[in-house]
Amino acid sequence: MLLYDLDVSGNCYKIRLFAALTNTKLDLVPVDLASGENHDPDFRKLNPFGEVPVLVDGDLTLRDSQAILVYLAGRLTDRSWWPEDAWSQAIITQWLSVASSEVRNGPNAARLIRKFGYRLDMGTAMRWTDKLLPLLDEHVETQDWFALGHPTIADCALFPYLALAPEGGIDLTPYPALGRWLGRMRNLPGFIPMPGL
Ligand SMILES: N[C@@H](CCC(=O)N[C@@H](CS)C(=O)NCC(=O)O)C(=O)O
C-alpha cells in the first residue's frame, strides 16, 4: 500500500503512527506541498481536494485520515482498534468527528497559523481550543483511552494535533489528564514520533 505523505502533517502522521503500532506495511510517497505538488493534475486524480494523506491499495484510492484509519483497522485480524459491532464503531466515530472538526478548528489551526503562517484567525482557533481542551481533559480523567477501554483508532486520530498543540502556542499544562493520556500513547509498543514531537 502507498501512503501519499508529508512528514510535518499531523493528518499523515495519524496514518504512519497507526501503521507503526499495528505493524502495517506502508510505502511512503512524499508530496511536496510547498511547491504545490498537491495541486498537480496527477495528484488531483488521486484526491480532487488536493490534500494529503491519500492511501492507494491496488485499485482502491482513499482520501481523509479518518477514513484511512477505518480502512486499515478494518483489514486487521486484531479488530480491537475498530471492533465489528455497531455500538463500538459509533463510539469511536464520535471521536473521529472531534478530530476532524474541533481539533482541526482549534489546535490544528493554531499550529497552521503560528508554524506555517496560514492566514487563519487565531482568536477563532483559540476559542475552539479553550472549549475543547477542558472537555477532553475531563474525559480522560476517568478513562485511559478515548473511545473504549483500550486503544482504538480514535486515540490515533486525536493524538497528533493534541501532542503538537504547543507548536501552536497552546499550553497543555492546565490539562494534566490529557498529558497523562499523551504519555500513555507515547508508551504504546511500536510508537513513532514525528517532527515537532
Ligand atoms: N480531512 C482531511 C484533511 C487533510 C488536510 O488538511 N491535509 C493538509 C495537510 S495536513 C493538506 O494537504 N493541505 C493542503 C494545502 O494546504 O494546500 C484529513 O483528515 O485527511
JSON list of C-alpha atoms and ligand atoms in Angstrom, two decimals:
[
{"chain": "A", "resi": 1, "resn": "MET", "atom": "CA", "xyz": [0.00, 0.00, 0.00]},
{"chain": "A", "resi": 2, "resn": "LEU", "atom": "CA", "xyz": [1.15, 3.52, -0.81]},
{"chain": "A", "resi": 3, "resn": "LEU", "atom": "CA", "xyz": [0.67, 6.48, 1.51]},
{"chain": "A", "resi": 4, "resn": "TYR", "atom": "CA", "xyz": [0.98, 9.89, -0.15]},
{"chain": "A", "resi": 5, "resn": "ASP", "atom": "CA", "xyz": [2.56, 11.66, 2.73]},
{"chain": "A", "resi": 6, "resn": "LEU", "atom": "CA", "xyz": [4.05, 14.83, 4.20]},
{"chain": "A", "resi": 7, "resn": "ASP", "atom": "CA", "xyz": [6.37, 14.46, 7.20]},
{"chain": "A", "resi": 8, "resn": "VAL", "atom": "CA", "xyz": [5.14, 17.57, 9.08]},
{"chain": "A", "resi": 9, "resn": "SER", "atom": "CA", "xyz": [1.45, 16.81, 8.53]},
{"chain": "A", "resi": 10, "resn": "GLY", "atom": "CA", "xyz": [-0.38, 15.59, 11.61]},
{"chain": "A", "resi": 11, "resn": "ASN", "atom": "CA", "xyz": [-3.05, 14.07, 9.38]},
{"chain": "A", "resi": 12, "resn": "CYS", "atom": "CA", "xyz": [-0.41, 11.95, 7.62]},
{"chain": "A", "resi": 13, "resn": "TYR", "atom": "CA", "xyz": [1.19, 11.13, 10.96]},
{"chain": "A", "resi": 14, "resn": "LYS", "atom": "CA", "xyz": [-2.13, 9.65, 12.17]},
{"chain": "A", "resi": 15, "resn": "ILE", "atom": "CA", "xyz": [-1.67, 7.00, 9.49]},
{"chain": "A", "resi": 16, "resn": "ARG", "atom": "CA", "xyz": [2.07, 6.48, 9.96]},
{"chain": "A", "resi": 17, "resn": "LEU", "atom": "CA", "xyz": [1.51, 6.13, 13.72]},
{"chain": "A", "resi": 18, "resn": "PHE", "atom": "CA", "xyz": [-1.31, 3.62, 13.34]},
{"chain": "A", "resi": 19, "resn": "ALA", "atom": "CA", "xyz": [0.73, 1.63, 10.83]},
{"chain": "A", "resi": 20, "resn": "ALA", "atom": "CA", "xyz": [3.68, 1.54, 13.23]},
{"chain": "A", "resi": 21, "resn": "LEU", "atom": "CA", "xyz": [1.51, 0.46, 16.17]},
{"chain": "A", "resi": 22, "resn": "THR", "atom": "CA", "xyz": [-0.04, -2.37, 14.17]},
{"chain": "A", "resi": 23, "resn": "ASN", "atom": "CA", "xyz": [2.90, -3.49, 12.03]},
{"chain": "A", "resi": 24, "resn": "THR", "atom": "CA", "xyz": [1.07, -2.45, 8.87]},
{"chain": "A", "resi": 25, "resn": "LYS", "atom": "CA", "xyz": [3.46, -2.08, 5.93]},
{"chain": "A", "resi": 26, "resn": "LEU", "atom": "CA", "xyz": [3.11, 1.19, 4.03]},
{"chain": "A", "resi": 27, "resn": "ASP", "atom": "CA", "xyz": [5.34, 2.65, 1.34]},
{"chain": "A", "resi": 28, "resn": "LEU", "atom": "CA", "xyz": [5.56, 6.41, 1.75]},
{"chain": "A", "resi": 29, "resn": "VAL", "atom": "CA", "xyz": [5.33, 8.70, -1.28]},
{"chain": "A", "resi": 30, "resn": "PRO", "atom": "CA", "xyz": [6.37, 12.22, -0.20]},
{"chain": "A", "resi": 31, "resn": "VAL", "atom": "CA", "xyz": [4.22, 15.03, -1.60]},
{"chain": "A", "resi": 32, "resn": "ASP", "atom": "CA", "xyz": [5.81, 18.50, -1.73]},
{"chain": "A", "resi": 33, "resn": "LEU", "atom": "CA", "xyz": [3.05, 20.85, -0.59]},
{"chain": "A", "resi": 34, "resn": "ALA", "atom": "CA", "xyz": [5.47, 23.80, -0.53]},
{"chain": "A", "resi": 35, "resn": "SER", "atom": "CA", "xyz": [5.92, 23.58, -4.30]},
{"chain": "A", "resi": 36, "resn": "GLY", "atom": "CA", "xyz": [2.20, 22.94, -4.85]},
{"chain": "A", "resi": 37, "resn": "GLU", "atom": "CA", "xyz": [2.60, 19.33, -5.95]},
{"chain": "A", "resi": 38, "resn": "ASN", "atom": "CA", "xyz": [-0.74, 18.60, -4.29]},
{"chain": "A", "resi": 39, "resn": "HIS", "atom": "CA", "xyz": [-2.42, 20.75, -6.96]},
{"chain": "A", "resi": 40, "resn": "ASP", "atom": "CA", "xyz": [-0.81, 18.95, -9.92]},
{"chain": "A", "resi": 41, "resn": "PRO", "atom": "CA", "xyz": [-3.33, 17.21, -12.20]},
{"chain": "A", "resi": 42, "resn": "ASP", "atom": "CA", "xyz": [-1.83, 13.79, -11.43]},
{"chain": "A", "resi": 43, "resn": "PHE", "atom": "CA", "xyz": [-2.27, 14.29, -7.69]},
{"chain": "A", "resi": 44, "resn": "ARG", "atom": "CA", "xyz": [-5.76, 15.76, -8.18]},
{"chain": "A", "resi": 45, "resn": "LYS", "atom": "CA", "xyz": [-6.74, 12.50, -9.83]},
{"chain": "A", "resi": 46, "resn": "LEU", "atom": "CA", "xyz": [-5.93, 10.79, -6.53]},
{"chain": "A", "resi": 47, "resn": "ASN", "atom": "CA", "xyz": [-7.58, 13.46, -4.40]},
{"chain": "A", "resi": 48, "resn": "PRO", "atom": "CA", "xyz": [-9.62, 16.24, -6.03]},
{"chain": "A", "resi": 49, "resn": "PHE", "atom": "CA", "xyz": [-9.38, 18.11, -2.69]},
{"chain": "A", "resi": 50, "resn": "GLY", "atom": "CA", "xyz": [-5.62, 18.43, -3.22]},
{"chain": "A", "resi": 51, "resn": "GLU", "atom": "CA", "xyz": [-4.78, 17.18, 0.26]},
{"chain": "A", "resi": 52, "resn": "VAL", "atom": "CA", "xyz": [-2.62, 14.54, 1.89]},
{"chain": "A", "resi": 53, "resn": "PRO", "atom": "CA", "xyz": [-2.88, 11.86, 3.17]},
{"chain": "A", "resi": 54, "resn": "VAL", "atom": "CA", "xyz": [-4.04, 9.62, 0.36]},
{"chain": "A", "resi": 55, "resn": "LEU", "atom": "CA", "xyz": [-3.86, 5.83, 0.54]},
{"chain": "A", "resi": 56, "resn": "VAL", "atom": "CA", "xyz": [-3.59, 3.69, -2.58]},
{"chain": "A", "resi": 57, "resn": "ASP", "atom": "CA", "xyz": [-4.20, -0.03, -2.16]},
{"chain": "A", "resi": 58, "resn": "GLY", "atom": "CA", "xyz": [-4.18, -1.70, -5.56]},
{"chain": "A", "resi": 59, "resn": "ASP", "atom": "CA", "xyz": [-7.21, -0.33, -7.40]},
{"chain": "A", "resi": 60, "resn": "LEU", "atom": "CA", "xyz": [-8.51, 1.49, -4.33]},
{"chain": "A", "resi": 61, "resn": "THR", "atom": "CA", "xyz": [-7.76, 5.14, -3.65]},
{"chain": "A", "resi": 62, "resn": "LEU", "atom": "CA", "xyz": [-8.84, 6.70, -0.38]},
{"chain": "A", "resi": 63, "resn": "ARG", "atom": "CA", "xyz": [-8.52, 10.24, 0.99]},
{"chain": "A", "resi": 64, "resn": "ASP", "atom": "CA", "xyz": [-9.07, 11.59, 4.51]},
{"chain": "A", "resi": 65, "resn": "SER", "atom": "CA", "xyz": [-7.07, 10.44, 7.51]},
{"chain": "A", "resi": 66, "resn": "GLN", "atom": "CA", "xyz": [-10.12, 9.26, 9.47]},
{"chain": "A", "resi": 67, "resn": "ALA", "atom": "CA", "xyz": [-11.41, 7.18, 6.55]},
{"chain": "A", "resi": 68, "resn": "ILE", "atom": "CA", "xyz": [-7.94, 5.70, 6.01]},
{"chain": "A", "resi": 69, "resn": "LEU", "atom": "CA", "xyz": [-7.73, 4.70, 9.69]},
{"chain": "A", "resi": 70, "resn": "VAL", "atom": "CA", "xyz": [-11.12, 2.96, 9.42]},
{"chain": "A", "resi": 71, "resn": "TYR", "atom": "CA", "xyz": [-9.98, 1.11, 6.30]},
{"chain": "A", "resi": 72, "resn": "LEU", "atom": "CA", "xyz": [-6.61, -0.01, 7.67]},
{"chain": "A", "resi": 73, "resn": "ALA", "atom": "CA", "xyz": [-8.03, -1.04, 11.06]},
{"chain": "A", "resi": 74, "resn": "GLY", "atom": "CA", "xyz": [-10.92, -2.91, 9.46]},
{"chain": "A", "resi": 75, "resn": "ARG", "atom": "CA", "xyz": [-8.49, -5.08, 7.49]},
{"chain": "A", "resi": 76, "resn": "LEU", "atom": "CA", "xyz": [-6.60, -6.29, 10.55]},
{"chain": "A", "resi": 77, "resn": "THR", "atom": "CA", "xyz": [-7.12, -9.67, 12.18]},
{"chain": "A", "resi": 78, "resn": "ASP", "atom": "CA", "xyz": [-6.92, -7.87, 15.53]},
{"chain": "A", "resi": 79, "resn": "ARG", "atom": "CA", "xyz": [-10.17, -5.91, 15.47]},
{"chain": "A", "resi": 80, "resn": "SER", "atom": "CA", "xyz": [-9.56, -4.15, 18.78]},
{"chain": "A", "resi": 81, "resn": "TRP", "atom": "CA", "xyz": [-8.66, -0.87, 17.00]},
{"chain": "A", "resi": 82, "resn": "TRP", "atom": "CA", "xyz": [-12.01, -0.82, 15.13]},
{"chain": "A", "resi": 83, "resn": "PRO", "atom": "CA", "xyz": [-14.31, -3.52, 16.52]},
{"chain": "A", "resi": 84, "resn": "GLU", "atom": "CA", "xyz": [-17.03, -5.02, 14.36]},
{"chain": "A", "resi": 85, "resn": "ASP", "atom": "CA", "xyz": [-20.06, -4.14, 16.49]},
{"chain": "A", "resi": 86, "resn": "ALA", "atom": "CA", "xyz": [-22.10, -1.07, 15.61]},
{"chain": "A", "resi": 87, "resn": "TRP", "atom": "CA", "xyz": [-22.01, 0.43, 19.10]},
{"chain": "A", "resi": 88, "resn": "SER", "atom": "CA", "xyz": [-18.21, 0.40, 19.33]},
{"chain": "A", "resi": 89, "resn": "GLN", "atom": "CA", "xyz": [-17.95, 1.86, 15.84]},
{"chain": "A", "resi": 90, "resn": "ALA", "atom": "CA", "xyz": [-20.38, 4.63, 16.77]},
{"chain": "A", "resi": 91, "resn": "ILE", "atom": "CA", "xyz": [-18.46, 5.50, 19.95]},
{"chain": "A", "resi": 92, "resn": "ILE", "atom": "CA", "xyz": [-15.19, 5.61, 18.03]},
{"chain": "A", "resi": 93, "resn": "THR", "atom": "CA", "xyz": [-16.76, 7.72, 15.27]},
{"chain": "A", "resi": 94, "resn": "GLN", "atom": "CA", "xyz": [-17.83, 10.32, 17.82]},
{"chain": "A", "resi": 95, "resn": "TRP", "atom": "CA", "xyz": [-14.13, 10.90, 18.44]},
{"chain": "A", "resi": 96, "resn": "LEU", "atom": "CA", "xyz": [-13.10, 10.71, 14.79]},
{"chain": "A", "resi": 97, "resn": "SER", "atom": "CA", "xyz": [-15.54, 13.58, 14.26]},
{"chain": "A", "resi": 98, "resn": "VAL", "atom": "CA", "xyz": [-13.94, 15.55, 17.07]},
{"chain": "A", "resi": 99, "resn": "ALA", "atom": "CA", "xyz": [-10.56, 15.02, 15.38]},
{"chain": "A", "resi": 100, "resn": "SER", "atom": "CA", "xyz": [-11.82, 16.32, 12.03]},
{"chain": "A", "resi": 101, "resn": "SER", "atom": "CA", "xyz": [-13.85, 19.20, 13.47]},
{"chain": "A", "resi": 102, "resn": "GLU", "atom": "CA", "xyz": [-12.98, 20.62, 16.89]},
{"chain": "A", "resi": 103, "resn": "VAL", "atom": "CA", "xyz": [-9.31, 19.58, 16.85]},
{"chain": "A", "resi": 104, "resn": "ARG", "atom": "CA", "xyz": [-8.90, 20.80, 13.27]},
{"chain": "A", "resi": 105, "resn": "ASN", "atom": "CA", "xyz": [-10.53, 24.17, 14.01]},
{"chain": "A", "resi": 106, "resn": "GLY", "atom": "CA", "xyz": [-8.70, 24.57, 17.31]},
{"chain": "A", "resi": 107, "resn": "PRO", "atom": "CA", "xyz": [-5.17, 23.25, 17.97]},
{"chain": "A", "resi": 108, "resn": "ASN", "atom": "CA", "xyz": [-4.51, 22.30, 14.34]},
{"chain": "A", "resi": 109, "resn": "ALA", "atom": "CA", "xyz": [-5.49, 25.77, 13.08]},
{"chain": "A", "resi": 110, "resn": "ALA", "atom": "CA", "xyz": [-3.37, 27.46, 15.78]},
{"chain": "A", "resi": 111, "resn": "ARG", "atom": "CA", "xyz": [-0.33, 25.45, 14.61]},
{"chain": "A", "resi": 112, "resn": "LEU", "atom": "CA", "xyz": [-1.01, 26.25, 10.96]},
{"chain": "A", "resi": 113, "resn": "ILE", "atom": "CA", "xyz": [-1.03, 29.96, 11.82]},
{"chain": "A", "resi": 114, "resn": "ARG", "atom": "CA", "xyz": [1.98, 30.01, 14.12]},
{"chain": "A", "resi": 115, "resn": "LYS", "atom": "CA", "xyz": [4.27, 27.45, 12.46]},
{"chain": "A", "resi": 116, "resn": "PHE", "atom": "CA", "xyz": [3.30, 27.75, 8.79]},
{"chain": "A", "resi": 117, "resn": "GLY", "atom": "CA", "xyz": [1.90, 31.29, 8.51]},
{"chain": "A", "resi": 118, "resn": "TYR", "atom": "CA", "xyz": [-1.59, 30.31, 7.35]},
{"chain": "A", "resi": 119, "resn": "ARG", "atom": "CA", "xyz": [-3.93, 33.31, 7.19]},
{"chain": "A", "resi": 120, "resn": "LEU", "atom": "CA", "xyz": [-6.49, 31.94, 9.63]},
{"chain": "A", "resi": 121, "resn": "ASP", "atom": "CA", "xyz": [-7.89, 33.73, 12.67]},
{"chain": "A", "resi": 122, "resn": "MET", "atom": "CA", "xyz": [-6.01, 32.95, 15.89]},
{"chain": "A", "resi": 123, "resn": "GLY", "atom": "CA", "xyz": [-8.85, 34.24, 18.05]},
{"chain": "A", "resi": 124, "resn": "THR", "atom": "CA", "xyz": [-11.24, 31.76, 16.48]},
{"chain": "A", "resi": 125, "resn": "ALA", "atom": "CA", "xyz": [-8.72, 28.92, 16.80]},
{"chain": "A", "resi": 126, "resn": "MET", "atom": "CA", "xyz": [-8.22, 29.72, 20.48]},
{"chain": "A", "resi": 127, "resn": "ARG", "atom": "CA", "xyz": [-11.97, 29.85, 21.15]},
{"chain": "A", "resi": 128, "resn": "TRP", "atom": "CA", "xyz": [-12.31, 26.33, 19.72]},
{"chain": "A", "resi": 129, "resn": "THR", "atom": "CA", "xyz": [-9.27, 25.22, 21.73]},
{"chain": "A", "resi": 130, "resn": "ASP", "atom": "CA", "xyz": [-10.42, 26.73, 25.01]},
{"chain": "A", "resi": 131, "resn": "LYS", "atom": "CA", "xyz": [-13.78, 24.99, 24.70]},
{"chain": "A", "resi": 132, "resn": "LEU", "atom": "CA", "xyz": [-12.28, 21.68, 23.60]},
{"chain": "A", "resi": 133, "resn": "LEU", "atom": "CA", "xyz": [-9.33, 21.01, 25.90]},
{"chain": "A", "resi": 134, "resn": "PRO", "atom": "CA", "xyz": [-11.25, 21.05, 29.24]},
{"chain": "A", "resi": 135, "resn": "LEU", "atom": "CA", "xyz": [-13.77, 18.60, 27.75]},
{"chain": "A", "resi": 136, "resn": "LEU", "atom": "CA", "xyz": [-11.02, 16.25, 26.60]},
{"chain": "A", "resi": 137, "resn": "ASP", "atom": "CA", "xyz": [-9.16, 16.54, 29.89]},
{"chain": "A", "resi": 138, "resn": "GLU", "atom": "CA", "xyz": [-12.30, 15.69, 31.84]},
{"chain": "A", "resi": 139, "resn": "HIS", "atom": "CA", "xyz": [-12.99, 12.71, 29.57]},
{"chain": "A", "resi": 140, "resn": "VAL", "atom": "CA", "xyz": [-9.62, 11.06, 30.11]},
{"chain": "A", "resi": 141, "resn": "GLU", "atom": "CA", "xyz": [-9.64, 11.86, 33.81]},
{"chain": "A", "resi": 142, "resn": "THR", "atom": "CA", "xyz": [-11.75, 8.74, 34.37]},
{"chain": "A", "resi": 143, "resn": "GLN", "atom": "CA", "xyz": [-10.73, 6.50, 31.47]},
{"chain": "A", "resi": 144, "resn": "ASP", "atom": "CA", "xyz": [-7.39, 5.62, 29.93]},
{"chain": "A", "resi": 145, "resn": "TRP", "atom": "CA", "xyz": [-8.45, 5.78, 26.27]},
{"chain": "A", "resi": 146, "resn": "PHE", "atom": "CA", "xyz": [-10.92, 7.96, 24.39]},
{"chain": "A", "resi": 147, "resn": "ALA", "atom": "CA", "xyz": [-13.43, 5.50, 22.99]},
{"chain": "A", "resi": 148, "resn": "LEU", "atom": "CA", "xyz": [-13.26, 2.07, 24.60]},
{"chain": "A", "resi": 149, "resn": "GLY", "atom": "CA", "xyz": [-11.29, 0.51, 27.41]},
{"chain": "A", "resi": 150, "resn": "HIS", "atom": "CA", "xyz": [-8.27, 0.06, 25.16]},
{"chain": "A", "resi": 151, "resn": "PRO", "atom": "CA", "xyz": [-6.52, 1.99, 22.38]},
{"chain": "A", "resi": 152, "resn": "THR", "atom": "CA", "xyz": [-8.53, 2.44, 19.19]},
{"chain": "A", "resi": 153, "resn": "ILE", "atom": "CA", "xyz": [-8.24, 4.49, 16.03]},
{"chain": "A", "resi": 154, "resn": "ALA", "atom": "CA", "xyz": [-9.97, 7.30, 17.98]},
{"chain": "A", "resi": 155, "resn": "ASP", "atom": "CA", "xyz": [-6.78, 7.73, 20.00]},
{"chain": "A", "resi": 156, "resn": "CYS", "atom": "CA", "xyz": [-4.65, 7.70, 16.81]},
{"chain": "A", "resi": 157, "resn": "ALA", "atom": "CA", "xyz": [-6.86, 10.34, 15.20]},
{"chain": "A", "resi": 158, "resn": "LEU", "atom": "CA", "xyz": [-6.76, 12.63, 18.22]},
{"chain": "A", "resi": 159, "resn": "PHE", "atom": "CA", "xyz": [-3.11, 12.26, 19.21]},
{"chain": "A", "resi": 160, "resn": "PRO", "atom": "CA", "xyz": [-1.15, 14.20, 16.56]},
{"chain": "A", "resi": 161, "resn": "TYR", "atom": "CA", "xyz": [-2.65, 17.69, 16.79]},
{"chain": "A", "resi": 162, "resn": "LEU", "atom": "CA", "xyz": [-3.10, 17.49, 20.57]},
{"chain": "A", "resi": 163, "resn": "ALA", "atom": "CA", "xyz": [0.53, 16.46, 21.04]},
{"chain": "A", "resi": 164, "resn": "LEU", "atom": "CA", "xyz": [1.59, 19.20, 18.57]},
{"chain": "A", "resi": 165, "resn": "ALA", "atom": "CA", "xyz": [-0.55, 21.86, 20.28]},
{"chain": "A", "resi": 166, "resn": "PRO", "atom": "CA", "xyz": [2.49, 23.62, 21.84]},
{"chain": "A", "resi": 167, "resn": "GLU", "atom": "CA", "xyz": [3.68, 24.37, 18.28]},
{"chain": "A", "resi": 168, "resn": "GLY", "atom": "CA", "xyz": [0.52, 26.46, 18.02]},
{"chain": "A", "resi": 169, "resn": "GLY", "atom": "CA", "xyz": [1.41, 28.28, 21.24]},
{"chain": "A", "resi": 170, "resn": "ILE", "atom": "CA", "xyz": [-1.04, 26.23, 23.32]},
{"chain": "A", "resi": 171, "resn": "ASP", "atom": "CA", "xyz": [-0.01, 25.41, 26.88]},
{"chain": "A", "resi": 172, "resn": "LEU", "atom": "CA", "xyz": [-1.12, 21.90, 27.84]},
{"chain": "A", "resi": 173, "resn": "THR", "atom": "CA", "xyz": [-0.02, 22.08, 31.49]},
{"chain": "A", "resi": 174, "resn": "PRO", "atom": "CA", "xyz": [-3.52, 23.07, 32.71]},
{"chain": "A", "resi": 175, "resn": "TYR", "atom": "CA", "xyz": [-4.74, 19.71, 31.35]},
{"chain": "A", "resi": 176, "resn": "PRO", "atom": "CA", "xyz": [-2.91, 17.03, 33.39]},
{"chain": "A", "resi": 177, "resn": "ALA", "atom": "CA", "xyz": [-5.22, 14.13, 32.50]},
{"chain": "A", "resi": 178, "resn": "LEU", "atom": "CA", "xyz": [-4.72, 14.90, 28.82]},
{"chain": "A", "resi": 179, "resn": "GLY", "atom": "CA", "xyz": [-0.98, 14.96, 29.46]},
{"chain": "A", "resi": 180, "resn": "ARG", "atom": "CA", "xyz": [-1.15, 11.52, 31.04]},
{"chain": "A", "resi": 181, "resn": "TRP", "atom": "CA", "xyz": [-3.09, 10.20, 28.03]},
{"chain": "A", "resi": 182, "resn": "LEU", "atom": "CA", "xyz": [-0.43, 11.67, 25.70]},
{"chain": "A", "resi": 183, "resn": "GLY", "atom": "CA", "xyz": [2.12, 9.80, 27.80]},
{"chain": "A", "resi": 184, "resn": "ARG", "atom": "CA", "xyz": [0.18, 6.53, 27.50]},
{"chain": "A", "resi": 185, "resn": "MET", "atom": "CA", "xyz": [0.14, 6.97, 23.73]},
{"chain": "A", "resi": 186, "resn": "ARG", "atom": "CA", "xyz": [3.90, 7.52, 23.66]},
{"chain": "A", "resi": 187, "resn": "ASN", "atom": "CA", "xyz": [4.36, 4.32, 25.67]},
{"chain": "A", "resi": 188, "resn": "LEU", "atom": "CA", "xyz": [2.42, 2.09, 23.28]},
{"chain": "A", "resi": 189, "resn": "PRO", "atom": "CA", "xyz": [4.65, -0.61, 21.74]},
{"chain": "A", "resi": 190, "resn": "GLY", "atom": "CA", "xyz": [5.74, 0.47, 18.28]},
{"chain": "A", "resi": 191, "resn": "PHE", "atom": "CA", "xyz": [5.06, 4.19, 18.90]},
{"chain": "A", "resi": 192, "resn": "ILE", "atom": "CA", "xyz": [6.87, 6.52, 16.48]},
{"chain": "A", "resi": 193, "resn": "PRO", "atom": "CA", "xyz": [7.19, 10.31, 16.78]},
{"chain": "A", "resi": 194, "resn": "MET", "atom": "CA", "xyz": [7.02, 12.93, 14.03]},
{"chain": "A", "resi": 195, "resn": "PRO", "atom": "CA", "xyz": [8.90, 16.21, 13.52]},
{"chain": "A", "resi": 196, "resn": "GLY", "atom": "CA", "xyz": [7.90, 18.60, 16.31]},
{"chain": "A", "resi": 197, "resn": "LEU", "atom": "CA", "xyz": [7.21, 15.90, 18.90]},
{"chain": "B", "resi": 1, "resn": "LIG", "atom": "N1", "xyz": [-9.84, 15.91, 6.24]},
{"chain": "B", "resi": 1, "resn": "LIG", "atom": "C1", "xyz": [-8.53, 15.66, 5.73]},
{"chain": "B", "resi": 1, "resn": "LIG", "atom": "C2", "xyz": [-7.72, 16.94, 5.83]},
{"chain": "B", "resi": 1, "resn": "LIG", "atom": "C3", "xyz": [-6.35, 16.75, 5.17]},
{"chain": "B", "resi": 1, "resn": "LIG", "atom": "C4", "xyz": [-5.54, 18.03, 5.20]},
{"chain": "B", "resi": 1, "resn": "LIG", "atom": "O1", "xyz": [-5.96, 19.09, 5.65]},
{"chain": "B", "resi": 1, "resn": "LIG", "atom": "N2", "xyz": [-4.30, 17.88, 4.72]},
{"chain": "B", "resi": 1, "resn": "LIG", "atom": "C5", "xyz": [-3.39, 19.00, 4.65]},
{"chain": "B", "resi": 1, "resn": "LIG", "atom": "C6", "xyz": [-2.05, 18.61, 5.22]},
{"chain": "B", "resi": 1, "resn": "LIG", "atom": "S1", "xyz": [-2.20, 18.24, 6.95]},
{"chain": "B", "resi": 1, "resn": "LIG", "atom": "C7", "xyz": [-3.21, 19.37, 3.20]},
{"chain": "B", "resi": 1, "resn": "LIG", "atom": "O2", "xyz": [-2.92, 18.51, 2.38]},
{"chain": "B", "resi": 1, "resn": "LIG", "atom": "N3", "xyz": [-3.37, 20.66, 2.87]},
{"chain": "B", "resi": 1, "resn": "LIG", "atom": "C8", "xyz": [-3.24, 21.11, 1.53]},
{"chain": "B", "resi": 1, "resn": "LIG", "atom": "C9", "xyz": [-2.92, 22.54, 1.45]},
{"chain": "B", "resi": 1, "resn": "LIG", "atom": "O3", "xyz": [-2.71, 23.18, 2.50]},
{"chain": "B", "resi": 1, "resn": "LIG", "atom": "O4", "xyz": [-2.84, 23.05, 0.33]},
{"chain": "B", "resi": 1, "resn": "LIG", "atom": "C10", "xyz": [-7.86, 14.53, 6.51]},
{"chain": "B", "resi": 1, "resn": "LIG", "atom": "O5", "xyz": [-8.21, 14.31, 7.68]},
{"chain": "B", "resi": 1, "resn": "LIG", "atom": "O6", "xyz": [-7.01, 13.84, 5.94]}
]
